[in-house]
Every structure is written in C-alpha cells, then in structure tokens.
C-alpha cells in the first residue's frame, strides 16, 4: 500500500507541472492584457503604460514569463493583481476560497445524504412507484441546466415563499456565534442544492444500477446460501462493493464542484472564487485568472489522488504491489 501511494504521488508531480503550463498558456493566448482593457483610463500616456508593462515583465519572452511565474507560485506567491491595486493574488483568492470551499462541501454533503439512500431504496424496490419517482427526479436533475435551476429556486423559495435568501453569504456583517453559522447555512441552501443537483441525480442512478447488478453476483448468492440475512447481505456485502465506483466519482466530484461554482456563485452573487473569477475576466486581471485556474486544477488533481488512494483501501486488488 505504501509503494502504491508513493507511486501515485510521484505521478502527481508531472501532472501539476503540466497543469501549470496549460493554465499559463491559456491566459497568454487571451487577447490583450490588463493594461490594454476597455476599463483603462484613456488619459494615461502610452509611454507610462509601456513602462508599467516592462516593469511587470509583460514584454519578456514567453518562457521567461512562465518560469518566473512558476518559480513564485511554488512558494505560494501568485503575483500582484493588476486591477485590485496593492492586493496580492494570494490574498484575493484566500479571502474568497473559504466561501467556495464551504459551498462545495455543503453541496457534496447534500449529494451524499440524498443520492445514496434513495439509490439503495430504488434498488430494493425496483419498478415501484418510489423507484419511478426517483428516476423521474434524476432525469429532471440531469436535464435542467444549473442557471435555470438557480433562477427557478430563487423565484419559488426567495421571491415566492420568502423562505431563503437569494444573494450573498450572510445576512449582516456583525453576526456572531450560532447566529453567524445559521445565517451562513441559510445562504448556502439554494446555491448548494443547485450546485449538487446534477451530481445527486448521477449518483442516485449509479447506486441503483450497481446495487441491482451486484444482487445477481456469485458472491451474493454464496452469502445467501450460507444463511446470511437480507440486512447482512445488503449492508455488509452488496453496499460495500457498490460504493467502490462511487468513491472514485466523489474524489473527482470535488474539483468539478469548485469549477461549477463559478456559474452558480455568479447567479446568487455569492462572494466566492466564482464571482472573483468572472470579475477578473471582465477586467483582464490575468494574474488572478491564472491563480484561480491553478487552484482549481490542483484541487481536481488532489481529489483524483485521494480517490485512487481510497479506492485502493476499499479494493486491495488494485494496489499492484
């Protein structure tokens, strides 16, 4: 097991380097830079802009720019924002990352507590009214785009019923203790459900299919032949094996949730990485764009690494040692 983890960590390093190259070149291929945007003061002399561009290293050869950026990024220095004067990219991302992580974890929690129990129940009662209802919900969850689900949720639960807030991450800035926690949770319900809607539908169908397939397996028939009860066969043998592919998907899901939060946070005006990312694109603030993309890529790779390790823990056959 130790060799397997070391091997996977060593594979992780070149993938991080490749991700950083892709992130940097994607930003480079974008038109213009922060000193040529429409929001720039037109009265600033061209000579001043050129001096500023030279000082920021924007006139250096491409490989020199990448090397300098990557060298700083290794130490946690992602550079200075070109739009938020005097603010480092690390500070800007750090100020928003907590909200996005909270929202993603909350969404993942909702996905797990809804999809797995319903998937298990559907597999125990296939082709029943409950199973058809769950299937209908899954198809609707997959068919509705995130932005439409967000607008529908705001219309019904915020404007119609007035149960949940439609914007922000907290009701008032001076809240403390339980009031602060309750306000944060209340503001995460609508965006959290919206963010996890498609994933909930997918895991529900995965769980149902895996459980149904495993029920006809030889080792399940052997377990029943030994006289084990239905509950023991279901939870001790069937469920454990059905969760193995779900573990892999959950590891990948976290990075996907962070990426998907860009759109959902924008609709709900939720102060996370998503709104910062959209604002940075509008202002051509490329250091911030590259920093956020790098964080999202790293999160996806780390989620993949954790999924592989958990997969090896659940199924010793893939450890290769």
Coordinates of C-alpha atoms in Angstrom, one line a residue:
X1 CA 0.0 0.0 0.0
X2 CA 2.8 2.4 0.8
X3 CA 4.5 1.8 -2.5
X4 CA 1.2 2.4 -4.3
X5 CA 0.7 5.7 -2.5
X6 CA 4.3 6.8 -3.3
X7 CA 3.9 5.8 -6.9
X8 CA 0.7 7.8 -7.2
X9 CA 2.3 10.9 -5.5
X10 CA 5.2 10.7 -8.0
X11 CA 2.8 10.6 -10.9
X12 CA 1.0 13.6 -9.3
X13 CA 4.1 15.9 -9.7
X14 CA 4.4 16.0 -13.5
X15 CA 0.6 16.4 -13.8
X16 CA 0.8 19.5 -11.6
X17 CA 3.6 20.9 -13.9
X18 CA 1.6 20.1 -17.0
X19 CA -1.5 21.8 -15.5
X20 CA 0.5 24.9 -14.6
X21 CA 1.8 25.1 -18.3
X22 CA -1.7 24.8 -19.6
X23 CA -3.0 27.5 -17.2
X24 CA -0.3 29.9 -18.1
X25 CA -0.6 29.5 -21.9
X26 CA -4.3 29.7 -21.8
X27 CA -4.0 33.1 -20.2
X28 CA -1.3 34.1 -22.6
X29 CA -3.5 33.2 -25.6
X30 CA -6.3 35.5 -24.4
X31 CA -6.4 38.9 -26.3
X32 CA -4.8 41.9 -24.7
X33 CA -3.7 42.3 -21.1
X34 CA -4.7 44.3 -18.0
X35 CA -3.0 47.4 -19.5
X36 CA -5.0 47.3 -22.7
X37 CA -8.6 46.8 -21.4
X38 CA -11.6 49.0 -22.1
X39 CA -11.8 49.9 -18.4
X40 CA -8.4 51.6 -18.5
X41 CA -8.3 55.4 -18.2
X42 CA -7.8 56.7 -21.8
X43 CA -5.9 59.7 -20.5
X44 CA -2.9 57.6 -19.3
X45 CA 0.0 58.3 -21.8
X46 CA 1.2 55.4 -23.9
X47 CA 4.7 55.8 -22.6
X48 CA 3.6 55.3 -19.0
X49 CA 1.7 52.1 -20.0
X50 CA 4.7 50.8 -21.7
X51 CA 6.9 51.4 -18.7
X52 CA 4.4 49.7 -16.5
X53 CA 4.2 46.7 -18.9
X54 CA 8.0 46.5 -18.8
X55 CA 8.1 46.6 -15.0
X56 CA 5.5 43.8 -14.8
X57 CA 7.6 41.6 -17.2
X58 CA 4.9 41.5 -19.8
X59 CA 7.4 42.2 -22.5
X60 CA 9.7 39.3 -21.5
X61 CA 9.9 36.2 -23.7
X62 CA 7.1 33.7 -23.0
X63 CA 9.2 31.0 -21.5
X64 CA 10.9 33.6 -19.1
X65 CA 7.4 34.8 -18.0
X66 CA 6.3 31.2 -17.3
X67 CA 9.5 30.4 -15.4
X68 CA 9.2 33.5 -13.2
X69 CA 5.5 32.9 -12.6
X70 CA 6.0 29.2 -11.8
X71 CA 9.0 29.9 -9.5
X72 CA 6.9 32.3 -7.5
X73 CA 3.9 30.0 -7.5
X74 CA 5.9 27.2 -5.9
X75 CA 6.5 29.5 -2.8
X76 CA 2.8 30.5 -2.7
X77 CA 3.4 33.9 -4.4
X78 CA 0.9 34.2 -7.3
X79 CA 1.9 37.8 -8.1
X80 CA 0.0 41.0 -7.7
X81 CA -3.4 41.8 -9.0
X82 CA -3.4 44.3 -11.9
X83 CA -6.9 45.5 -11.1
X84 CA -7.0 45.5 -7.3
X85 CA -4.1 47.9 -6.7
X86 CA -1.8 46.8 -3.9
X87 CA -3.5 43.4 -3.4
X88 CA -1.7 40.2 -4.0
X89 CA -3.4 37.3 -5.8
X90 CA -3.0 35.0 -2.8
X91 CA -4.8 37.5 -0.6
X92 CA -7.7 37.9 -3.0
X93 CA -8.1 34.1 -3.5
X94 CA -7.6 33.4 0.2
X95 CA -10.4 35.9 1.0
X96 CA -12.9 34.1 -1.3
X97 CA -11.7 30.5 -1.1
X98 CA -13.3 29.8 2.3
X99 CA -16.8 30.6 1.0
X100 CA -16.3 28.5 -2.1
X101 CA -15.0 25.5 -0.1
X102 CA -17.9 25.8 2.3
X103 CA -20.4 25.8 -0.5
X104 CA -18.7 22.9 -2.3
X105 CA -18.5 20.8 0.9
X106 CA -22.2 21.6 1.7
X107 CA -23.2 20.6 -1.8
X108 CA -21.2 17.4 -1.7
X109 CA -22.8 16.6 1.7
X110 CA -26.3 17.1 0.2
X111 CA -25.4 14.9 -2.7
X112 CA -24.3 12.0 -0.5
X113 CA -27.2 12.1 2.0
X114 CA -29.8 12.2 -0.8
X115 CA -28.4 10.1 -3.6
X116 CA -27.1 7.1 -1.7
X117 CA -30.2 6.3 0.5
X118 CA -32.5 6.9 -2.5
X119 CA -30.3 4.7 -4.8
X120 CA -30.3 1.9 -2.2
X121 CA -34.1 2.1 -1.7
X122 CA -34.7 2.2 -5.5
X123 CA -32.6 -1.0 -5.9
X124 CA -34.6 -2.7 -3.2
X125 CA -37.9 -1.8 -4.7
X126 CA -37.2 -1.7 -8.5
X127 CA -40.1 -0.7 -10.8
X128 CA -42.2 0.5 -7.9
X129 CA -43.8 4.0 -7.7
X130 CA -40.9 5.2 -5.5
X131 CA -38.4 3.9 -8.0
X132 CA -40.2 5.6 -10.9
X133 CA -40.4 8.8 -8.8
X134 CA -36.7 8.7 -8.1
X135 CA -35.9 8.0 -11.8
X136 CA -38.1 11.0 -12.8
X137 CA -36.3 13.2 -10.4
X138 CA -32.9 12.0 -11.7
X139 CA -33.8 12.7 -15.3
X140 CA -35.1 16.2 -14.4
X141 CA -32.0 16.9 -12.4
X142 CA -29.8 15.9 -15.4
X143 CA -31.9 17.8 -17.9
X144 CA -32.2 21.2 -16.1
X145 CA -29.1 23.5 -16.6
X146 CA -27.6 24.9 -13.4
X147 CA -28.5 28.5 -14.2
X148 CA -32.2 27.6 -14.9
X149 CA -32.4 25.6 -11.7
X150 CA -30.9 28.6 -9.8
X151 CA -33.4 31.1 -11.3
X152 CA -36.3 28.7 -10.6
X153 CA -35.1 28.2 -7.0
X154 CA -34.8 32.0 -6.5
X155 CA -38.3 32.6 -8.0
X156 CA -40.0 29.9 -5.8
X157 CA -38.2 29.9 -2.5
X158 CA -36.9 33.5 -2.3
X159 CA -39.4 35.7 -4.2
X160 CA -42.5 33.4 -3.9
X161 CA -42.3 31.8 -0.4
X162 CA -39.7 34.1 1.1
X163 CA -38.0 31.2 2.9
X164 CA -34.4 31.6 1.7
X165 CA -32.2 34.5 0.7
X166 CA -31.3 34.9 -2.9
X167 CA -28.0 36.7 -2.7
X168 CA -24.8 36.9 -0.6
X169 CA -23.3 34.6 2.1
X170 CA -24.5 36.3 5.3
X171 CA -27.5 38.4 6.4
X172 CA -25.5 41.1 8.4
X173 CA -21.7 41.6 8.9
X174 CA -21.9 41.9 12.7
X175 CA -23.4 38.4 13.4
X176 CA -21.6 36.1 15.8
X177 CA -21.8 32.6 17.2
X178 CA -24.8 30.5 16.3
X179 CA -26.5 33.4 14.5
X180 CA -23.5 33.6 12.2
X181 CA -23.4 29.9 11.5
X182 CA -27.2 29.8 10.9
X183 CA -27.0 32.7 8.5
X184 CA -24.2 31.1 6.6
X185 CA -26.0 27.8 6.3
X186 CA -29.3 29.5 5.2
X187 CA -27.4 31.4 2.4
X188 CA -25.8 28.1 1.2
X189 CA -29.0 26.1 0.9
X190 CA -30.2 27.4 -2.6
X191 CA -26.8 27.6 -4.3
X192 CA -25.7 24.3 -2.6
X193 CA -28.8 22.4 -3.9
X194 CA -28.4 24.0 -7.4
X195 CA -24.7 23.1 -7.5
X196 CA -25.3 19.5 -6.5
X197 CA -28.5 18.8 -8.4
X198 CA -26.9 17.0 -11.4
X199 CA -24.4 15.1 -9.2
X200 CA -27.3 13.9 -7.0
X201 CA -29.1 12.6 -10.0
X202 CA -26.0 10.8 -11.3
X203 CA -25.0 9.2 -8.0
X204 CA -28.6 8.1 -7.5
X205 CA -28.7 6.2 -10.8
X206 CA -25.1 4.8 -10.2
X207 CA -26.1 3.5 -6.8
X208 CA -29.3 1.9 -8.0
X209 CA -27.6 0.2 -11.0
X210 CA -24.6 -1.0 -9.0
X211 CA -26.8 -2.5 -6.3
X212 CA -29.0 -4.3 -8.8
X213 CA -26.1 -5.7 -10.7
X214 CA -24.4 -6.9 -7.5
X215 CA -27.5 -8.7 -6.3
X216 CA -27.1 -11.2 -9.1
X217 CA -23.4 -11.8 -8.4
X218 CA -22.0 -15.2 -7.4
X219 CA -20.6 -14.0 -4.1
X220 CA -24.0 -12.6 -3.1
X221 CA -25.7 -15.9 -3.9
X222 CA -23.0 -17.6 -1.9
X223 CA -23.6 -15.3 1.0
X224 CA -27.3 -16.1 0.9
X225 CA -26.6 -19.8 0.6
X226 CA -24.6 -19.6 3.8
X227 CA -27.7 -18.4 5.6
X228 CA -26.9 -14.7 6.0
X229 CA -29.9 -12.4 6.5
X230 CA -31.1 -9.8 4.0
X231 CA -29.8 -6.9 6.1
X232 CA -26.3 -8.5 6.4
X233 CA -26.2 -9.3 2.7
X234 CA -27.3 -5.8 1.8
X235 CA -25.1 -3.7 4.0
X236 CA -22.1 -5.9 4.6
X237 CA -21.6 -7.3 1.1
X238 CA -23.6 -5.5 -1.6
X239 CA -23.3 -1.9 -0.3
X240 CA -19.6 -2.1 0.3
X241 CA -18.8 -3.2 -3.2
X242 CA -21.4 -0.8 -4.7
X243 CA -19.6 2.1 -3.0
X244 CA -16.3 1.4 -4.7
X245 CA -17.0 3.2 -8.0
X246 CA -18.9 5.9 -6.1
X247 CA -15.7 6.7 -4.1
X248 CA -13.8 7.3 -7.3
X249 CA -16.5 9.6 -8.6
X250 CA -16.7 11.5 -5.3
X251 CA -12.9 12.2 -5.4
X252 CA -13.3 13.7 -8.9
X253 CA -16.5 15.5 -7.9
X254 CA -14.9 18.0 -5.5
X255 CA -12.8 19.6 -8.3
X256 CA -15.9 19.6 -10.5
X257 CA -18.0 21.3 -7.8
X258 CA -15.4 24.1 -7.4
X259 CA -15.4 24.7 -11.2
X260 CA -19.2 24.6 -11.3
X261 CA -19.4 27.1 -8.5
X262 CA -18.2 29.8 -10.9
X263 CA -21.7 30.0 -12.6
X264 CA -23.8 29.3 -9.5
X265 CA -22.0 31.9 -7.4
X266 CA -22.5 34.5 -10.2
X267 CA -26.3 33.9 -10.3
X268 CA -26.6 34.1 -6.5
X269 CA -24.0 36.9 -6.1
X270 CA -22.2 34.6 -3.7
X271 CA -18.8 36.1 -2.7
X272 CA -16.6 33.1 -3.6
X273 CA -14.0 32.3 -6.2
X274 CA -16.6 32.2 -9.0
X275 CA -17.6 35.9 -8.7
X276 CA -13.9 36.8 -8.3
X277 CA -13.1 34.8 -11.5
X278 CA -15.8 36.5 -13.5
X279 CA -14.8 39.9 -12.4
X280 CA -11.2 39.2 -13.2
X281 CA -12.1 38.1 -16.7
X282 CA -14.1 41.3 -17.3
X283 CA -11.0 43.4 -16.0
X284 CA -8.5 41.2 -17.8
X285 CA -6.7 40.7 -14.5
X286 CA -4.7 37.7 -15.7
X287 CA -2.6 37.0 -12.6
X288 CA -5.9 36.4 -10.7
X289 CA -7.3 34.3 -13.5
X290 CA -4.2 32.2 -13.6
X291 CA -4.2 31.9 -9.8
X292 CA -7.8 30.7 -9.7
X293 CA -7.3 28.3 -12.6
X294 CA -4.2 26.8 -10.9
X295 CA -6.1 26.3 -7.6
X296 CA -9.0 24.6 -9.5
X297 CA -6.6 22.3 -11.4
X298 CA -4.7 21.5 -8.2
X299 CA -7.9 20.7 -6.4
X300 CA -9.0 18.4 -9.2
X301 CA -5.7 16.5 -9.2
X302 CA -5.7 16.2 -5.4
X303 CA -9.2 14.9 -5.5
X304 CA -8.2 12.3 -8.1
X305 CA -5.2 11.3 -6.0
X306 CA -7.4 10.9 -2.8
X307 CA -9.9 8.9 -4.9
X308 CA -7.2 6.5 -6.1
X309 CA -5.9 6.0 -2.5
X310 CA -9.4 5.4 -1.1
X311 CA -10.1 3.1 -4.0
X312 CA -7.1 1.0 -3.1
X313 CA -8.2 0.9 0.6
X314 CA -11.6 -0.3 -0.4
X315 CA -10.4 -2.8 -3.1
X316 CA -6.9 -4.3 -2.3
X317 CA -6.7 -5.9 -5.8
X318 CA -5.7 -2.6 -7.5
X319 CA -2.6 -1.8 -5.3
X320 CA -0.3 -3.5 -7.8
X321 CA 2.3 -4.4 -5.1

